Coordinates of C-alpha atoms in Angstrom, one line a residue:
X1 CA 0.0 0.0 0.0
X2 CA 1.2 3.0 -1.0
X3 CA -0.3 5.7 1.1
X4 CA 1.7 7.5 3.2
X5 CA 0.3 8.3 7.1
X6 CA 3.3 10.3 8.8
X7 CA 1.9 13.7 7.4
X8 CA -1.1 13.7 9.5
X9 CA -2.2 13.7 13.2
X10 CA -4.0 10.7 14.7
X11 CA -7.2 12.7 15.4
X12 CA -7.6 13.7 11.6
X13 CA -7.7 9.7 11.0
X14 CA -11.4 9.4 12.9
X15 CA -14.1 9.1 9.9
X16 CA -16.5 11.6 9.9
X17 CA -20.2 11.5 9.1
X18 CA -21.0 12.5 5.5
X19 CA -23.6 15.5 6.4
X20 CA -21.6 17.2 8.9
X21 CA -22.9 18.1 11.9
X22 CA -22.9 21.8 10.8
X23 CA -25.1 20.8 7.6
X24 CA -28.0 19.2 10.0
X25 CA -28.1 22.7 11.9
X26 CA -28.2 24.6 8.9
X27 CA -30.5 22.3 7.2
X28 CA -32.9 22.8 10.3
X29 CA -32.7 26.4 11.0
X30 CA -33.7 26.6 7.5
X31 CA -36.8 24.9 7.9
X32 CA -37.5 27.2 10.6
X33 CA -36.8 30.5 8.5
X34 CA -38.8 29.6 6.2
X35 CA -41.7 28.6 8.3
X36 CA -41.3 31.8 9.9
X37 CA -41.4 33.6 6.6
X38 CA -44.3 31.9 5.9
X39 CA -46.4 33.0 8.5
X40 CA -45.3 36.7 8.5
X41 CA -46.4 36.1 4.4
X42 CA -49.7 35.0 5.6
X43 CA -50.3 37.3 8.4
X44 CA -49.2 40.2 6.3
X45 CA -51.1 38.9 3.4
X46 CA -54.5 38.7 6.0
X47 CA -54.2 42.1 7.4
X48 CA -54.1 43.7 4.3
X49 CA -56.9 41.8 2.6
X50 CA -59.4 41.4 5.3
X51 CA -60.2 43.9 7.7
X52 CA -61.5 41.6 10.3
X53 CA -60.6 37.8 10.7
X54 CA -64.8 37.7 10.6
X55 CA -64.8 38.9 7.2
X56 CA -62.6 36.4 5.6
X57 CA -64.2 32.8 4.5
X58 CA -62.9 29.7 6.5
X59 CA -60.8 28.6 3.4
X60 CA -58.7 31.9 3.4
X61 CA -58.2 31.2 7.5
X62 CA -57.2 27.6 6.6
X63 CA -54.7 28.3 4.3
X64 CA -53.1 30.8 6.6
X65 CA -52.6 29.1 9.0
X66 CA -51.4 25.6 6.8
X67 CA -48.8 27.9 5.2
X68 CA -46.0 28.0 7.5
X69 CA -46.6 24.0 7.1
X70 CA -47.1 23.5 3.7
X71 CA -44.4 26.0 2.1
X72 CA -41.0 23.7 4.3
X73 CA -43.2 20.9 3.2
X74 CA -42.8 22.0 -0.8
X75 CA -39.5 23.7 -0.5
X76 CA -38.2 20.2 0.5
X77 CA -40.4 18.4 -1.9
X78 CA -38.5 21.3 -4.6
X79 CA -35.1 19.9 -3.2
X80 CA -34.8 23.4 -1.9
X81 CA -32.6 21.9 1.3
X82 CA -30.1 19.4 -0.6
X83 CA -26.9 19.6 1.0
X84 CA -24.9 20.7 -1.9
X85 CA -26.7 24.0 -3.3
X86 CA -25.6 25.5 0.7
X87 CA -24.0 28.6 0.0
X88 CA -23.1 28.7 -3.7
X89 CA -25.3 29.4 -6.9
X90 CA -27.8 30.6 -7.4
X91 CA -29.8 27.1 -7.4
X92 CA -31.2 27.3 -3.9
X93 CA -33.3 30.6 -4.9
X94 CA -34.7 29.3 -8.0
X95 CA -35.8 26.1 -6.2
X96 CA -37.6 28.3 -3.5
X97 CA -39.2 30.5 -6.3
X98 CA -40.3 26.9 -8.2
X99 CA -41.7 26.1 -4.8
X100 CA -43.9 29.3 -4.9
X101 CA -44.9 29.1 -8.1
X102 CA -45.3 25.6 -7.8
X103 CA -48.0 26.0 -4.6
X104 CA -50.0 29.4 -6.3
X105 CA -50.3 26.9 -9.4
X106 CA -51.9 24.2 -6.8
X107 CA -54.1 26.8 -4.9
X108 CA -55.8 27.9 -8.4
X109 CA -56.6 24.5 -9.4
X110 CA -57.8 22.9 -6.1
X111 CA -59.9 26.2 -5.2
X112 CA -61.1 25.9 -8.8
X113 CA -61.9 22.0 -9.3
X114 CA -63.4 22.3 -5.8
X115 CA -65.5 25.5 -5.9
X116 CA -63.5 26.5 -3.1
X117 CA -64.4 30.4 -2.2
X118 CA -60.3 31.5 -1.8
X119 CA -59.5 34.9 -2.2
X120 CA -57.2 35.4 -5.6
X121 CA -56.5 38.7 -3.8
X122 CA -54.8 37.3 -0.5
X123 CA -53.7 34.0 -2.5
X124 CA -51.8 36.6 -4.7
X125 CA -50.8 38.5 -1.7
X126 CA -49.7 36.2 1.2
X127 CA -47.5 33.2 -1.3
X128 CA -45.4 36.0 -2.9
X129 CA -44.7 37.8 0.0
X130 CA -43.6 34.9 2.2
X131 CA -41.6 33.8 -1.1
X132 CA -39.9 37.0 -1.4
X133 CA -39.4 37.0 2.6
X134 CA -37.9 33.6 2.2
X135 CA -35.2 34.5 -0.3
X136 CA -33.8 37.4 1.5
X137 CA -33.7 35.0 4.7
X138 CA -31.5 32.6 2.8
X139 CA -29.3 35.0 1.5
X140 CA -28.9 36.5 4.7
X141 CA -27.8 33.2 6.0
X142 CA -25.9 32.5 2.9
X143 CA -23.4 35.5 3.8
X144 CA -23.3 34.5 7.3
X145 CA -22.0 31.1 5.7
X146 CA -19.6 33.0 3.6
X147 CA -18.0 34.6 6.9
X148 CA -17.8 31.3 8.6
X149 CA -15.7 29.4 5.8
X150 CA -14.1 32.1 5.5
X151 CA -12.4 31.7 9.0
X152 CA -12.4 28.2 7.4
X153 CA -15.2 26.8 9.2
X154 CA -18.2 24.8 8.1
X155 CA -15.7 23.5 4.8
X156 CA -16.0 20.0 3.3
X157 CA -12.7 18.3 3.3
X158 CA -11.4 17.3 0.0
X159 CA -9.3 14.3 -1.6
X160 CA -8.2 16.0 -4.9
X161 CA -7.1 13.1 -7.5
X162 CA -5.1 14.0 -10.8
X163 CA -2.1 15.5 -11.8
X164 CA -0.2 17.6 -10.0
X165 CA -0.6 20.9 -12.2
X166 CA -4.5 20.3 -12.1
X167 CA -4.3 20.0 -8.2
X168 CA -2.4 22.6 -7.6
X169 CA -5.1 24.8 -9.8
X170 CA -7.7 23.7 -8.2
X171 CA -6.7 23.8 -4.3
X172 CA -5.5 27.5 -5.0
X173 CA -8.9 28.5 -7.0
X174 CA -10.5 26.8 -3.8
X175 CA -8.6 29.2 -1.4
X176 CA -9.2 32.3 -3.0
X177 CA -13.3 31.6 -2.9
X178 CA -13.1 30.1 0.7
X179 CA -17.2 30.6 0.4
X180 CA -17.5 27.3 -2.1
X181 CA -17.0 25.6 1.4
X182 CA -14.1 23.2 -0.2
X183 CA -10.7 22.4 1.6
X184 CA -8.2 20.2 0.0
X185 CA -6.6 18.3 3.1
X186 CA -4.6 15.7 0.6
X187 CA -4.0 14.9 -2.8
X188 CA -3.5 11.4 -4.8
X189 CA -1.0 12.0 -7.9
X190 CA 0.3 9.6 -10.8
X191 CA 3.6 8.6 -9.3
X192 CA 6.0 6.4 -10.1
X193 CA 7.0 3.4 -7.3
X194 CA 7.1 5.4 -3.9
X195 CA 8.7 9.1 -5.8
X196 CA 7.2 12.1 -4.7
X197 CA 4.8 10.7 -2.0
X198 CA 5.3 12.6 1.0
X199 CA 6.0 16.1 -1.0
X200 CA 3.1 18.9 -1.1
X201 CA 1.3 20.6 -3.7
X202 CA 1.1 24.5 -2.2
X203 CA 1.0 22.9 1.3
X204 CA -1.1 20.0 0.7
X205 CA 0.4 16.6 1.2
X206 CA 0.6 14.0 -1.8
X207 CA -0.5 10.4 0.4
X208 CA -0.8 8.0 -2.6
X209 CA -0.7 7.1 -6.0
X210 CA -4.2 7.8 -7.9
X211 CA -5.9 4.0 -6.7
X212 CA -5.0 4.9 -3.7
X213 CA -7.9 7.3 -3.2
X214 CA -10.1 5.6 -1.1
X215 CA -7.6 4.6 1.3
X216 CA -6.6 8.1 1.9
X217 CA -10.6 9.3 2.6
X218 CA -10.6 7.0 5.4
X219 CA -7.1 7.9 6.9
X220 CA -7.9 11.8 6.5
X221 CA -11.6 11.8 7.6
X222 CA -12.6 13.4 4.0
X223 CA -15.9 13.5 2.8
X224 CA -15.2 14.1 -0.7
X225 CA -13.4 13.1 -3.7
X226 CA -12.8 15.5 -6.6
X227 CA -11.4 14.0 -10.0
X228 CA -10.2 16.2 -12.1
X229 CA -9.8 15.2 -15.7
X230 CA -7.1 12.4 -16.0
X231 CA -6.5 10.1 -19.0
X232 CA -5.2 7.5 -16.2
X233 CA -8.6 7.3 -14.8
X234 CA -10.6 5.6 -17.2
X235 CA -14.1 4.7 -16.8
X236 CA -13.3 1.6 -15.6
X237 CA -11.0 3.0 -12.7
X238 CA -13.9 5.7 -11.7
X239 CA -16.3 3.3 -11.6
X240 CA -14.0 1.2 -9.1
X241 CA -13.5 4.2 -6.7
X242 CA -17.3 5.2 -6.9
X243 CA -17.9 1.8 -5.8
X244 CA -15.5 2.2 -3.0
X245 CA -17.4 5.7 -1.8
X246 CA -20.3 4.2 -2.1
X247 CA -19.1 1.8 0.6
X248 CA -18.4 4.9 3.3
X249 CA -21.0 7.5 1.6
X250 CA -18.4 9.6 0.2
X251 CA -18.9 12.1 -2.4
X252 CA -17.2 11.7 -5.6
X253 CA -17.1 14.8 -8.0
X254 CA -15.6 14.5 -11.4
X255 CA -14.3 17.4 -13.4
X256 CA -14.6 17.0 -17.3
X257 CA -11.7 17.6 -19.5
X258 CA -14.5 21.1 -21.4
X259 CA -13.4 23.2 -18.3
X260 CA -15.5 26.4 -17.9
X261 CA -18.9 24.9 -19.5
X262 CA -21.6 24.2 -17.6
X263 CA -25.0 24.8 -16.0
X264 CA -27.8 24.7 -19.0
X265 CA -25.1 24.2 -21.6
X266 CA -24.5 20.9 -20.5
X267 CA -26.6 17.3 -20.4
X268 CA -25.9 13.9 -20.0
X269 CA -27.6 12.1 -22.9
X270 CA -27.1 7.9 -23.0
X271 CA -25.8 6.9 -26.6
X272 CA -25.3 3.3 -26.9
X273 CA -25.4 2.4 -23.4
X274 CA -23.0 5.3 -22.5
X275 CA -23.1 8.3 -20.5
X276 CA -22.1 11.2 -22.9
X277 CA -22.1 14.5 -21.9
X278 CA -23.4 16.9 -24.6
X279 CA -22.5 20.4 -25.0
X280 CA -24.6 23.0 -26.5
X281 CA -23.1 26.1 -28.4
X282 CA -23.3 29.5 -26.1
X283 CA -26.7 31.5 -26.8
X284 CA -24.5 34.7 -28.6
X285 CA -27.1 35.7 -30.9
X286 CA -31.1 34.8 -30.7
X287 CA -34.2 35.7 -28.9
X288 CA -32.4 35.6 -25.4
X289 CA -29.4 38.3 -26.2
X290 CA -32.6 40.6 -27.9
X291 CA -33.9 40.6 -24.4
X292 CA -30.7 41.3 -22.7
X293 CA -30.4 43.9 -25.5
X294 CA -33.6 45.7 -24.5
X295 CA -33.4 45.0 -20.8
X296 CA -30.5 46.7 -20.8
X297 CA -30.8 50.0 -22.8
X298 CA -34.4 50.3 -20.8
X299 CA -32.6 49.8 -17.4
X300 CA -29.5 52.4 -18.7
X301 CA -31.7 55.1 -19.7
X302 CA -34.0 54.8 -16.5
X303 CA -30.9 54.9 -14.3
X304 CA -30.0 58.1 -16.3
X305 CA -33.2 60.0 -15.5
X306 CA -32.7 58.8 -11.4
X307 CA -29.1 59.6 -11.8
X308 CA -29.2 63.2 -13.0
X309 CA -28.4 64.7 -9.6
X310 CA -25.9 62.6 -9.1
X311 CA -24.1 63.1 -12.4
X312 CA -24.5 67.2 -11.8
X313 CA -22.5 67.0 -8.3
X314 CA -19.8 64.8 -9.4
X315 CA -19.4 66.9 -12.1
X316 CA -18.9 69.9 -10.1
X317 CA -16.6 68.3 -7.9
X318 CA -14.2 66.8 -10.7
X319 CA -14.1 70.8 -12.6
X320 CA -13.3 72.7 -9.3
X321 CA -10.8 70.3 -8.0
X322 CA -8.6 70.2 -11.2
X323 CA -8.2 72.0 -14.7
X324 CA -9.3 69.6 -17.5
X325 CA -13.2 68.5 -19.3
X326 CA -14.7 66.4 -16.9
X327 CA -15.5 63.4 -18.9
X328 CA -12.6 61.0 -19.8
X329 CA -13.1 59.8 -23.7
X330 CA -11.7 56.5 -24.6
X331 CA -11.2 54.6 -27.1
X332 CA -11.9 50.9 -26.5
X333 CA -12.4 47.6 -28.8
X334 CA -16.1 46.2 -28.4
X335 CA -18.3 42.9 -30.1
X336 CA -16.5 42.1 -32.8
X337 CA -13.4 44.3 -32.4
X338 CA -15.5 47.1 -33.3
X339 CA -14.0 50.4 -31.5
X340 CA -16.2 53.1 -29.4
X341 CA -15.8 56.1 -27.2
X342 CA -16.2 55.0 -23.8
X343 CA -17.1 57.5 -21.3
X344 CA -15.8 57.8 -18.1
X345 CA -15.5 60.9 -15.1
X346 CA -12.6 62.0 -15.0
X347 CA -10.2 60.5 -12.7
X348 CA -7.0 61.7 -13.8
X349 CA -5.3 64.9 -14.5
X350 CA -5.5 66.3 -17.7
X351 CA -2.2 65.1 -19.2
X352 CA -2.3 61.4 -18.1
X353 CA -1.9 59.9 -21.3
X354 CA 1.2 61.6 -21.9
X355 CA 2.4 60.5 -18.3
X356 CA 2.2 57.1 -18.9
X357 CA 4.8 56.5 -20.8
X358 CA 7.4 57.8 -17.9
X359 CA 5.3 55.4 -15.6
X360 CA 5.4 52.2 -17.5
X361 CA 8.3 50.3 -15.4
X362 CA 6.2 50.9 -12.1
X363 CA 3.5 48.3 -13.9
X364 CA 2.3 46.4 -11.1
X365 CA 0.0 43.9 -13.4
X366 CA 1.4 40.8 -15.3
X367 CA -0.5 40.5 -19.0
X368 CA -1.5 43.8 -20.7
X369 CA -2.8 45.8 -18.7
X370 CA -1.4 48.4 -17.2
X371 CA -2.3 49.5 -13.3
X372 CA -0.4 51.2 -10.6
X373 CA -1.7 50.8 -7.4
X374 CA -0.9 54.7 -5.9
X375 CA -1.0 56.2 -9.7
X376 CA 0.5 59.6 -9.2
X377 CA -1.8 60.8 -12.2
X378 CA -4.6 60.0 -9.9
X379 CA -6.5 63.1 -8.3
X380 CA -7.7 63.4 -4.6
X381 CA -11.6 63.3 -5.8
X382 CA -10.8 60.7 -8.8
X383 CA -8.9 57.8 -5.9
X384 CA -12.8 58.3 -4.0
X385 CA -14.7 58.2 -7.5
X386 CA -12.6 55.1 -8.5
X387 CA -13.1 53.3 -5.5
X388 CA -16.8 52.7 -5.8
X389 CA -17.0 53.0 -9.0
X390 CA -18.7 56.2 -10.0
X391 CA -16.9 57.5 -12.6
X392 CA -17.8 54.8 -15.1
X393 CA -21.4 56.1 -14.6
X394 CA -21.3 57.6 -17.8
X395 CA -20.9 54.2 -19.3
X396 CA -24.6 54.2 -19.1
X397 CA -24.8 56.2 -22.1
X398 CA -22.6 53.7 -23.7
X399 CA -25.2 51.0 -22.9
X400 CA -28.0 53.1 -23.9
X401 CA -26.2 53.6 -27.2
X402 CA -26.0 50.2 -27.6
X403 CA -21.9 50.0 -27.3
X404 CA -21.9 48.2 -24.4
X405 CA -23.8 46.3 -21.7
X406 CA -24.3 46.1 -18.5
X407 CA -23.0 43.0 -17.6
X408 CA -20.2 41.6 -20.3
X409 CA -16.0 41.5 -19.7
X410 CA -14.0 43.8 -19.2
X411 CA -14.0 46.7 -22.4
X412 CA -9.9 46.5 -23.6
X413 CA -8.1 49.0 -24.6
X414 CA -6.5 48.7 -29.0
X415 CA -3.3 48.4 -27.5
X416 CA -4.3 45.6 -25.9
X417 CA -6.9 43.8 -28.1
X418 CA -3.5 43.4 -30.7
X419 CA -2.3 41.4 -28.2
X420 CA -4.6 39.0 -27.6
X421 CA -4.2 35.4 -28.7
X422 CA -6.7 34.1 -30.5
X423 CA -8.4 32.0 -27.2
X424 CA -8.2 35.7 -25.4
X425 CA -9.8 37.3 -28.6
X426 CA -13.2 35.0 -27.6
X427 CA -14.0 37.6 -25.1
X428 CA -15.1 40.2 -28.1
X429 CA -17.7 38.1 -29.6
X430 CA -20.2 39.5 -26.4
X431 CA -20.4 43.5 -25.7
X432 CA -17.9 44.6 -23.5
X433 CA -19.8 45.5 -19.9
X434 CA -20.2 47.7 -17.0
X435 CA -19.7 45.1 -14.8
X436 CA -18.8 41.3 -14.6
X437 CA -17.4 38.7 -13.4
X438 CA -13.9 40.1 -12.7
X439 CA -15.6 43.2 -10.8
X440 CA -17.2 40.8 -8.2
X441 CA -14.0 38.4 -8.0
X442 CA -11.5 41.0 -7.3
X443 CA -11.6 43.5 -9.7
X444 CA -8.0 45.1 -9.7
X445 CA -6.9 43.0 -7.7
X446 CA -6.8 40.1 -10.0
X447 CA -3.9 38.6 -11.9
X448 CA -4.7 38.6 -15.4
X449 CA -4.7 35.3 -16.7
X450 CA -7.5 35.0 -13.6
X451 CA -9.3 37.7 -15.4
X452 CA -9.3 36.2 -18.6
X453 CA -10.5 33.1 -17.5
X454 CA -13.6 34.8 -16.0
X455 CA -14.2 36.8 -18.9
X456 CA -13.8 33.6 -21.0
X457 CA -16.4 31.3 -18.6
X458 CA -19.0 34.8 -18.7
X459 CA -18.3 34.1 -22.5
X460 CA -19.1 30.3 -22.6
X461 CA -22.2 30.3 -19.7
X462 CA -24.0 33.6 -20.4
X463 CA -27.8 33.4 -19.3
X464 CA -30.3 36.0 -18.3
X465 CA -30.2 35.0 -14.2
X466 CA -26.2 34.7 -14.4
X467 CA -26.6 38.9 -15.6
X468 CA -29.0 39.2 -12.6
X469 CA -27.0 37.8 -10.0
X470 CA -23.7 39.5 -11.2
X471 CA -25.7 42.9 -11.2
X472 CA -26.8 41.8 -7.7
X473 CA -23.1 41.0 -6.3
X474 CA -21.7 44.4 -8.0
X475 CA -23.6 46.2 -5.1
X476 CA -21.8 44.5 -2.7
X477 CA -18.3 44.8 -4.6
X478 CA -18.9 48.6 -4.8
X479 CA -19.8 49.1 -1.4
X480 CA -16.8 47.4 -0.7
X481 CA -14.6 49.3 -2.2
X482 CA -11.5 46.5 -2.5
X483 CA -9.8 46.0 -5.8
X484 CA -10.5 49.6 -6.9
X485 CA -7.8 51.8 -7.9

């Protein structure tokens, strides 16, 4: 046997349960937020229908108070308390909104194929409220989540089985988004006789050769295995170890070579008695990207009109504090490698362009950009607009134009678009955006090829409720203020 046991202390060798303790408690405080959300839903939803509880039929009264047991009862029944949507995705809120449509739907047709006297008016009331009650409850408990792993509580521990280059990817993409709940506590490696075993990949200890998975669960107390694509583990060697798991209720996840695909884009379809996964091509043009076209110049030019005050004193502020126009024209490469005039307030002084050149060594970004930390062309007012993010406000004419959108990657510079390799060049087949994934991952804080890769999955996974929940994040980035400069 090849696995190695010096590397660990005796404790870590005790086998823990599959649904951790924590999970249970989660699981059940759950169930009580969201009876609790149903209730207020249905008291709220009373009070404002009925004036007095005489005035409302028995059916309305029985309903109200069956909701706080019915709505857990359908959440579950929606799969809205599986153990691996906690904390990440955006799964666990489209299963509770499935469970609200999913309960108005029954109300209509029982009430109707009964002759039941229901009020549509508290029906329509009381189920969306408790719904909408329900999701902010579970993202509040989401975060709280996110601040516990981050302390690196509540984490799954992790076997990670491939080569070394792919472990060492995945158990530093883990660290830097503690809130996936992930911790890689050992790794199982193609080796060669006994070489190697012992060593560690970024501080994680190699304790066996790639069969040796299962073994290694046990000594570590893991609860997970994650294979990452491996030509040395064939189907016949997964289906070995999943039998092992299977055994001590393990979880195996297994990470297919089409990295940075997934969600609706992918289904597993049998062909001739085998599982193959098939990949559909990224929705770039169609009915979907003329609704995210619309949605987005109607949602620029209303957040115009609201922003008008706004624009006026920031405006003010950037023309008294330093000589120069105070927007920041730019040319940058959009869809297609088409080029626009992006807008921006300005930040800088007047002469930064011509600056730059004498600032180049003090880069502080690998790829092709070009950012300085404590940029000297940087004005006192421009550091506080740039931090959360109000001088690319006027980008919102941009969207309205039609030039850009409001979620997409990142809008490159010509300089740098005539650099890009032709995988990098797949980020211009989308409009460039206000926001995106790198603005909620790090912003400039990011190391390039991490922003390409972001920009590239946007790219490859694009949907309607992907744009949403970016939009959603990007508060919470800006308010921040990290990553900005």
């Amino acid at each position: 046997m090849a696995v190695t046991n010096d590397v660990f202390s005796p404790a870590l060798a005790l086998r823990m349960d599959t649904t951790y303790g924590w999970e249970k408690r989660y699981i059940a405080r759950a169930i009580v937020v969201d009876s609790l959300c149903a209730l207020i839903g249905a008291l709220v939803g009373f009070g404002i229908r009925f004036d007095t509880p005489d005035a409302a039929p028995f059916p309305n009264m029985a309903l109200g108070v069956g909701l706080p047991i019915i709505w857990p009862m359908l959440v579950a029944l929606s799969r809205g308390y599986a153990p691996g949507l906690l904390g990440v995705g955006s799964e666990e809120f489209r299963r509770l909104l499935n469970a609200a449509i999913g309960l108005t739907a029954t109300v209509a047709v029982l009430a109707y194929a009964t002759k039941t006297e229901i009020s549509r008016g508290y029906v329509l009331l009381a189920i969306p409220l408790a719904a909408f009650l329900n999701l902010v409850a579970r993202y509040v408990m989401r975060k709280r989540l996110h601040l516990l792993r981050a302390r690196g509580q509540c984490m799954r521990r992790v076997v990670a089985v491939g080569h070394r280059a792919a472990v060492t990817a995945l158990i530093r993409q883990f660290r830097r988004e503690p809130y996936h709940g992930m911790g890689i506590v050992a790794a199982c490696v193609p080796t060669r006789g006994g070489e190697g075993l012992g060593r560690r990949l970024d501080g994680v200890p190699v304790m066996g050769h790639l069969a040796d998975a299962s073994r290694v669960v046990r000594l570590v107390g893991a609860d997970t295995v994650a294979v990452l694509a491996c030509p040395e583990m064939d189907g016949a060697e997964l289906r070995q170890l999943a039998w092992q798991l299977e055994k001590t209720g393990t979880d195996l996840c297994v990470a297919p070579a089409l990295l940075d695909v997934a969600g609706p884009r992918t289904t597993i379809r049998p062909v001739a008695g085998l599982p193959l996964i098939h990949v559909d091509h990224p929705e770039l043009v169609g009915a979907k990207r003329l609704v995210k076209n619309v949605f987005d110049r109607i949602a620029a030019t209303v957040a115009l009109l609201f922003l008008v005050p706004v624009f006026l004193v920031i405006a003010v502020l950037v023309k008294v504090t330093s000589p120069g126009p105070v927007l920041f024209r730019q040319t940058r490469v959009g869809k297609d490698g088409a080029e626009f005039r992006m807008l921006k307030f300005r930040t800088m002084v007047h002469d930064a362009e011509q600056l730059k050149n004498e600032l180049t060594t003090q880069n502080e970004t690998d790829g092709v950009l070009f950012k300085i930390k404590s940029d000297p062309r940087v004005t006192r007012v421009g550091s506080c607009l740039r931090r959360y993010s109000l001088d690319e406000l006027p980008q919102l004419i941009n969207v309205m134009l039609g030039e850009m959108s409001l979620v997409g990657p990142r809008p490159p510079l010509p300089e740098e678009a005539a650099q890009y390799g032709r995988v990098v060049r797949r980020r211009l087949v989308v409009k460039p955006g206000m926001t995106g994934l790198w603005q909620i991952s790090g912003r400039s804080d990011l190391a390039w090829d991490e922003a390409v890769r972001l920009d590239l999955q946007y790219v490859e996974n694009w949907s309607l409720a992907l744009d949403m929940l970016i939009l959603w994040k990007t508060v919470a980035a800006v308010i921040r203020g990290s990553g900005a400069y």
